Amino acid sequence: MFDFSAVSLIVAKAAVLLLLTTVVAFGARRASAAIRHLIWTTGLFATLLLPIVPLAVPSWPTLPTLPSLSEPLPAIAAALTPDAVVTFVDEAPAEPAFASPSLASAPAAVTIASEPAPAVAGPGSPAFAEGSGTPRWFRFLLSVWALGAAAAGTWLLAGIVGLRRLARRAIPLESPAWIETVEDVLDDRTFRRPLRFLESETIPTPCTWGIYRPVILLPTAGAEWTAMRRRHVVIHELAHVARFDCLTHLVSRIVCAIHWFNPLVWLAARAARVAREQACDDAVLNDGGLPSEYADLLLDTARTAPFGSDRPTVALAIAHRSQLGDRLLAVLDPSRRRRGLDRGAVALAGFGAISLLLPLGAVTPREASVPEPAWAAPVAAAPSPTQIRLEPALAPLAALAPVTGIVVQDPDRCRPGQGGTERTYRMSSSTTITGEGTATDDEGNRMVVWTGSDCAVAVRSRRNPQFTAAEDDVASLPKGGRFEITYERGKTERRYVVVERNGALERRYTIDGRETELDPATARWRQLAILEFIRRSGYEAEARVARIMKTSGFDGLVREIEQIDGDGGKSTYLGLALRAPGVTSAQVTELLAQTGTIESDGDQAQVLAAIPLALLLEPAVSAEYLAAVRRIESDGDKTTVLTRLVRQRPTAKTLGIVLDLASTIDSDGDRTSLLTATIDAYPNTATLPEAFYTAARGIDSDGDLSSLLTHALRSGKVEAASREQFLDLVNAIESDGDRASTLIRFLEGGLDGDLVPAFFKAADGIDSDGDKASVLSRVLATSNPTDEVVAALLSSARGISSDGDRSSVLVRAARRGLVRTPALRRAYLRAAEDISSDGDRETALRAVGERPAEP
């Protein structure tokens, strides 16, 4: 039950308290960072304690109150008496464990039974609903607050769970450089609480957490830093421990979760956070650190730490990008006060907080007489047993089986492809996998990740493990080797870790950090995870394929490939199967059908590239091969695969299909490359088909299209029947230089009468006078141009604006004696008379034997 007056009074008290804290902090703005952090933290502590102060001190009624408001209870709550029995019923047929990929496939029913018992009508009864005094707006605001508080609390809890996961993934301090630095710093310091120093390869920046047993996590890469830089880091983190900063940080988070709607709370929390880090910076400088060197450390650490790193938000890191500017200014400011805390300052802060908190918390509203509510009368007994059917999406409630004794299908295989939340796992500072994937570094370390329905699995191996013959556990590890399986479902985490130490294997299985014995079901889960790791990563795939072929034959290998979900692993196994000795065309066709389940274009192309070249020429293989190519969306991968095919000089039918597929390639460069290879694949006596020109029309790049057409001309496969189509393609070239060079190359095959209109149409599309004059001059250089060609040339020359270029073309035609008919002479004179330059016009007229007109 919530009283509106009480709630509003707590909100008002918090606002007043934080305003007073802000005033005090403003007055102490020139004090040291430690003092300012103490002020802000004291205000946040007091805000958290406000609601319980009235329980410890006499009340001080000052304000009238509204009638008590109560939140209606769900009607079903009336049925849940202390004697209620809850039974979960699984209606799915019984199946072996691990048979189903998801609990969602098994609908469940819930039976809620209650012994008849007298009940008192409450807010959920019809009488209350009829005469309730609870305003709807208050219930709405309360719901909004609850949602916000739940979201903030979930964020906080997720950070705490993340800390546990981070600690489990870390290892005890091993780097000699870090050990030496820590021992050197701790020589002149004493801590009553037990300290733990860990190191991790996955974190980019040092961080600290823990109140009673503090933990300082250091990056393994930091062992390569200078000794002074490592000392600064350790001193900074130990300052957090000495000041109990993890406790004050946690309180700040809790206050923000409760008062998430109050901007004063967030401002106070941020100010406390900034002052906290500056106080630890001051501890480093007070130890003798140079401000310039320490500023470089902060800058480098913030720059190398990526956004969204896996450091939980409740841990204290040495550098945040959002605070970097204020901290650098504070570090480099020589006038800053860097005094730490003493008992007197803490006592003064506590006295001030009590002086504000007690009178402010004692303020309570005066009681008002409230009439007895109408719903206070008795009502009927609780409802009879009710059966409620859960939707499939709610079936994971059956996870209560360990409590209720229900047998449910085991979900531990975490099958992929069920739309689970994508999670990110870090293999190194530069390699992460989100959702699903495989990664291998230069040293042979591997990580395989896949996501299922509300679950995720990450399997990591350091060095090369050897598995048992049954592939259900690790048989051996090289020195320093490690094998780890992490399984997360909801907030539960399982880990199975095998580590090599002094020539022996140490095994550890934990559930949420608690070490647990392996049972048969867990052993089966481990075997499935290892099998997925082997399949997806392609680990020792060559030896494994040979073993499967020997024991189960080709059919057994196909069944194994069908079980592989990851693209990389499936492509590796398919490639090995296609290259297996004695593979037949029928088997290749069957394996090619498997490429349809591979999503990655690169992996599909890798599989297709593994097919023996001799088999590509067989019609059945070629057809299935081309069907697989159609599924590739990447232009580069598709071009690579098709080019490999056409270089084997397949049949004309296959080349026709390749040309059709070329039209699906958007990249001009890739399409040009494939069509160029296709030209070479046709026999020397063949003519390029219509499909070639159709595919070439889709090339937008002038340079690529000109290059392709020039190559086609050189091949001698542009015959008379297709030369007009060729000239139509030339008209698509907009660049004057590319069009001119293509037409000049075209003239090497002669200019037949039927092609004259198309050729000069293409020439007239050249805007550059120099390029057009070059084309026309090359026409005149051909052997014995016909009168039809000369007439078209003289008409085209009139389109040359440059007097010099036009005169040059006309003079060349006249000197070759090509102006040999009256009609050609008239055409020549019309072209010459349009020349505006007197000198160029006179030169053209004299060349044809015509005296220039008198001016």
Tab-separated table of N, CA and C in Angstrom, residues 474-524:
chain	number	residue	atom	x	y	z
A	474	VAL	N	38.723	-33.206	-22.952
A	474	VAL	CA	40.099	-32.907	-23.316
A	474	VAL	C	40.990	-34.039	-22.829
A	475	ALA	N	41.788	-34.570	-23.731
A	475	ALA	CA	42.701	-35.652	-23.360
A	475	ALA	C	44.050	-35.113	-22.922
A	476	SER	N	44.540	-34.061	-23.586
A	476	SER	CA	45.835	-33.496	-23.221
A	476	SER	C	45.908	-32.064	-23.705
A	477	LEU	N	46.811	-31.296	-23.068
A	477	LEU	CA	47.053	-29.904	-23.429
A	477	LEU	C	48.558	-29.667	-23.427
A	478	PRO	N	49.056	-28.876	-24.366
A	478	PRO	CA	50.476	-28.516	-24.302
A	478	PRO	C	50.739	-27.610	-23.106
A	479	LYS	N	51.989	-27.370	-22.806
A	479	LYS	CA	52.346	-26.551	-21.659
A	479	LYS	C	51.741	-25.159	-21.794
A	480	GLY	N	51.096	-24.714	-20.718
A	480	GLY	CA	50.442	-23.409	-20.732
A	480	GLY	C	49.106	-23.409	-21.449
A	481	GLY	N	48.597	-24.588	-21.851
A	481	GLY	CA	47.340	-24.673	-22.584
A	481	GLY	C	46.137	-24.514	-21.671
A	482	ARG	N	45.024	-24.146	-22.292
A	482	ARG	CA	43.790	-23.933	-21.536
A	482	ARG	C	42.600	-24.176	-22.476
A	483	PHE	N	41.587	-24.827	-21.965
A	483	PHE	CA	40.355	-25.051	-22.727
A	483	PHE	C	39.186	-24.688	-21.826
A	484	GLU	N	38.257	-23.888	-22.359
A	484	GLU	CA	37.188	-23.357	-21.510
A	484	GLU	C	35.873	-23.317	-22.286
A	485	ILE	N	34.800	-23.777	-21.639
A	485	ILE	CA	33.442	-23.692	-22.182
A	485	ILE	C	32.633	-22.797	-21.246
A	486	THR	N	32.017	-21.768	-21.795
A	486	THR	CA	31.141	-20.888	-21.018
A	486	THR	C	29.742	-20.963	-21.612
A	487	TYR	N	28.773	-21.294	-20.776
A	487	TYR	CA	27.375	-21.408	-21.223
A	487	TYR	C	26.531	-20.464	-20.383
A	488	GLU	N	25.811	-19.566	-21.024
A	488	GLU	CA	24.970	-18.600	-20.320
A	488	GLU	C	23.529	-18.744	-20.788
A	489	ARG	N	22.649	-18.872	-19.849
A	489	ARG	CA	21.204	-18.828	-20.114
A	489	ARG	C	20.563	-17.955	-19.054
A	490	GLY	N	19.987	-16.856	-19.519
A	490	GLY	CA	19.459	-15.902	-18.564
A	490	GLY	C	20.574	-15.348	-17.698
A	491	LYS	N	20.433	-15.459	-16.389
A	491	LYS	CA	21.457	-14.991	-15.469
A	491	LYS	C	22.317	-16.124	-14.918
A	492	THR	N	22.115	-17.325	-15.445
A	492	THR	CA	22.887	-18.477	-14.983
A	492	THR	C	24.055	-18.721	-15.924
A	493	GLU	N	25.214	-18.970	-15.346
A	493	GLU	CA	26.412	-19.217	-16.140
A	493	GLU	C	27.070	-20.519	-15.683
A	494	ARG	N	27.351	-21.385	-16.647
A	494	ARG	CA	28.120	-22.596	-16.381
A	494	ARG	C	29.482	-22.442	-17.048
A	495	ARG	N	30.484	-22.958	-16.396
A	495	ARG	CA	31.832	-22.935	-16.971
A	495	ARG	C	32.515	-24.273	-16.718
A	496	TYR	N	33.151	-24.760	-17.778
A	496	TYR	CA	33.989	-25.948	-17.648
A	496	TYR	C	35.375	-25.552	-18.148
A	497	VAL	N	36.375	-25.674	-17.271
A	497	VAL	CA	37.717	-25.201	-17.579
A	497	VAL	C	38.705	-26.344	-17.363
A	498	VAL	N	39.582	-26.520	-18.349
A	498	VAL	CA	40.685	-27.475	-18.225
A	498	VAL	C	41.981	-26.693	-18.430
A	499	VAL	N	42.915	-26.788	-17.470
A	499	VAL	CA	44.160	-26.039	-17.509
A	499	VAL	C	45.326	-27.003	-17.305
A	500	GLU	N	46.383	-26.782	-18.072
A	500	GLU	CA	47.609	-27.563	-17.884
A	500	GLU	C	48.483	-26.885	-16.846
A	501	ARG	N	48.840	-27.622	-15.804
A	501	ARG	CA	49.728	-27.099	-14.769
A	501	ARG	C	50.734	-28.190	-14.403
A	502	ASN	N	51.985	-27.877	-14.641
A	502	ASN	CA	53.085	-28.777	-14.280
A	502	ASN	C	52.909	-30.181	-14.865
A	503	GLY	N	52.468	-30.229	-16.134
A	503	GLY	CA	52.345	-31.501	-16.817
A	503	GLY	C	51.072	-32.256	-16.537
A	504	ALA	N	50.217	-31.737	-15.687
A	504	ALA	CA	48.950	-32.410	-15.365
A	504	ALA	C	47.783	-31.502	-15.754
A	505	LEU	N	46.592	-32.102	-15.899
A	505	LEU	CA	45.391	-31.361	-16.257
A	505	LEU	C	44.555	-31.098	-15.010
A	506	GLU	N	44.163	-29.858	-14.815
A	506	GLU	CA	43.250	-29.480	-13.739
A	506	GLU	C	41.897	-29.154	-14.365
A	507	ARG	N	40.839	-29.771	-13.852
A	507	ARG	CA	39.490	-29.576	-14.390
A	507	ARG	C	38.618	-28.927	-13.325
A	508	ARG	N	37.759	-28.024	-13.786
A	508	ARG	CA	36.889	-27.321	-12.840
A	508	ARG	C	35.560	-27.032	-13.525
A	509	TYR	N	34.464	-27.395	-12.877
A	509	TYR	CA	33.117	-27.121	-13.403
A	509	TYR	C	32.372	-26.284	-12.370
A	510	THR	N	31.857	-25.135	-12.769
A	510	THR	CA	31.180	-24.231	-11.840
A	510	THR	C	29.839	-23.806	-12.415
A	511	ILE	N	28.914	-23.528	-11.527
A	511	ILE	CA	27.622	-22.919	-11.866
A	511	ILE	C	27.527	-21.637	-11.062
A	512	ASP	N	27.513	-20.505	-11.772
A	512	ASP	CA	27.509	-19.191	-11.138
A	512	ASP	C	28.640	-19.055	-10.116
A	513	GLY	N	29.807	-19.569	-10.499
A	513	GLY	CA	30.990	-19.424	-9.666
A	513	GLY	C	31.147	-20.464	-8.585
A	514	ARG	N	30.128	-21.284	-8.359
A	514	ARG	CA	30.219	-22.310	-7.310
A	514	ARG	C	30.657	-23.635	-7.943
A	515	GLU	N	31.723	-24.201	-7.417
A	515	GLU	CA	32.250	-25.435	-7.987
A	515	GLU	C	31.262	-26.569	-7.747
A	516	THR	N	31.025	-27.360	-8.793
A	516	THR	CA	29.996	-28.391	-8.772
A	516	THR	C	30.542	-29.658	-9.395
A	517	GLU	N	30.013	-30.790	-8.943
A	517	GLU	CA	30.427	-32.070	-9.504
A	517	GLU	C	29.761	-32.282	-10.858
A	518	LEU	N	30.469	-32.961	-11.747
A	518	LEU	CA	29.931	-33.299	-13.059
A	518	LEU	C	29.000	-34.500	-12.946
A	519	ASP	N	27.760	-34.343	-13.465
A	519	ASP	CA	26.845	-35.472	-13.518
A	519	ASP	C	26.734	-35.938	-14.967
A	520	PRO	N	26.064	-37.065	-15.245
A	520	PRO	CA	25.970	-37.559	-16.628
A	520	PRO	C	25.366	-36.543	-17.593
A	521	ALA	N	24.338	-35.799	-17.154
A	521	ALA	CA	23.729	-34.807	-18.047
A	521	ALA	C	24.722	-33.702	-18.397
A	522	THR	N	25.506	-33.283	-17.408
A	522	THR	CA	26.508	-32.246	-17.668
A	522	THR	C	27.613	-32.773	-18.572
A	523	ALA	N	27.989	-34.039	-18.404
A	523	ALA	CA	28.994	-34.631	-19.289
A	523	ALA	C	28.505	-34.642	-20.729
A	524	ARG	N	27.206	-34.899	-20.903
A	524	ARG	CA	26.636	-34.863	-22.251
A	524	ARG	C	26.670	-33.435	-22.805
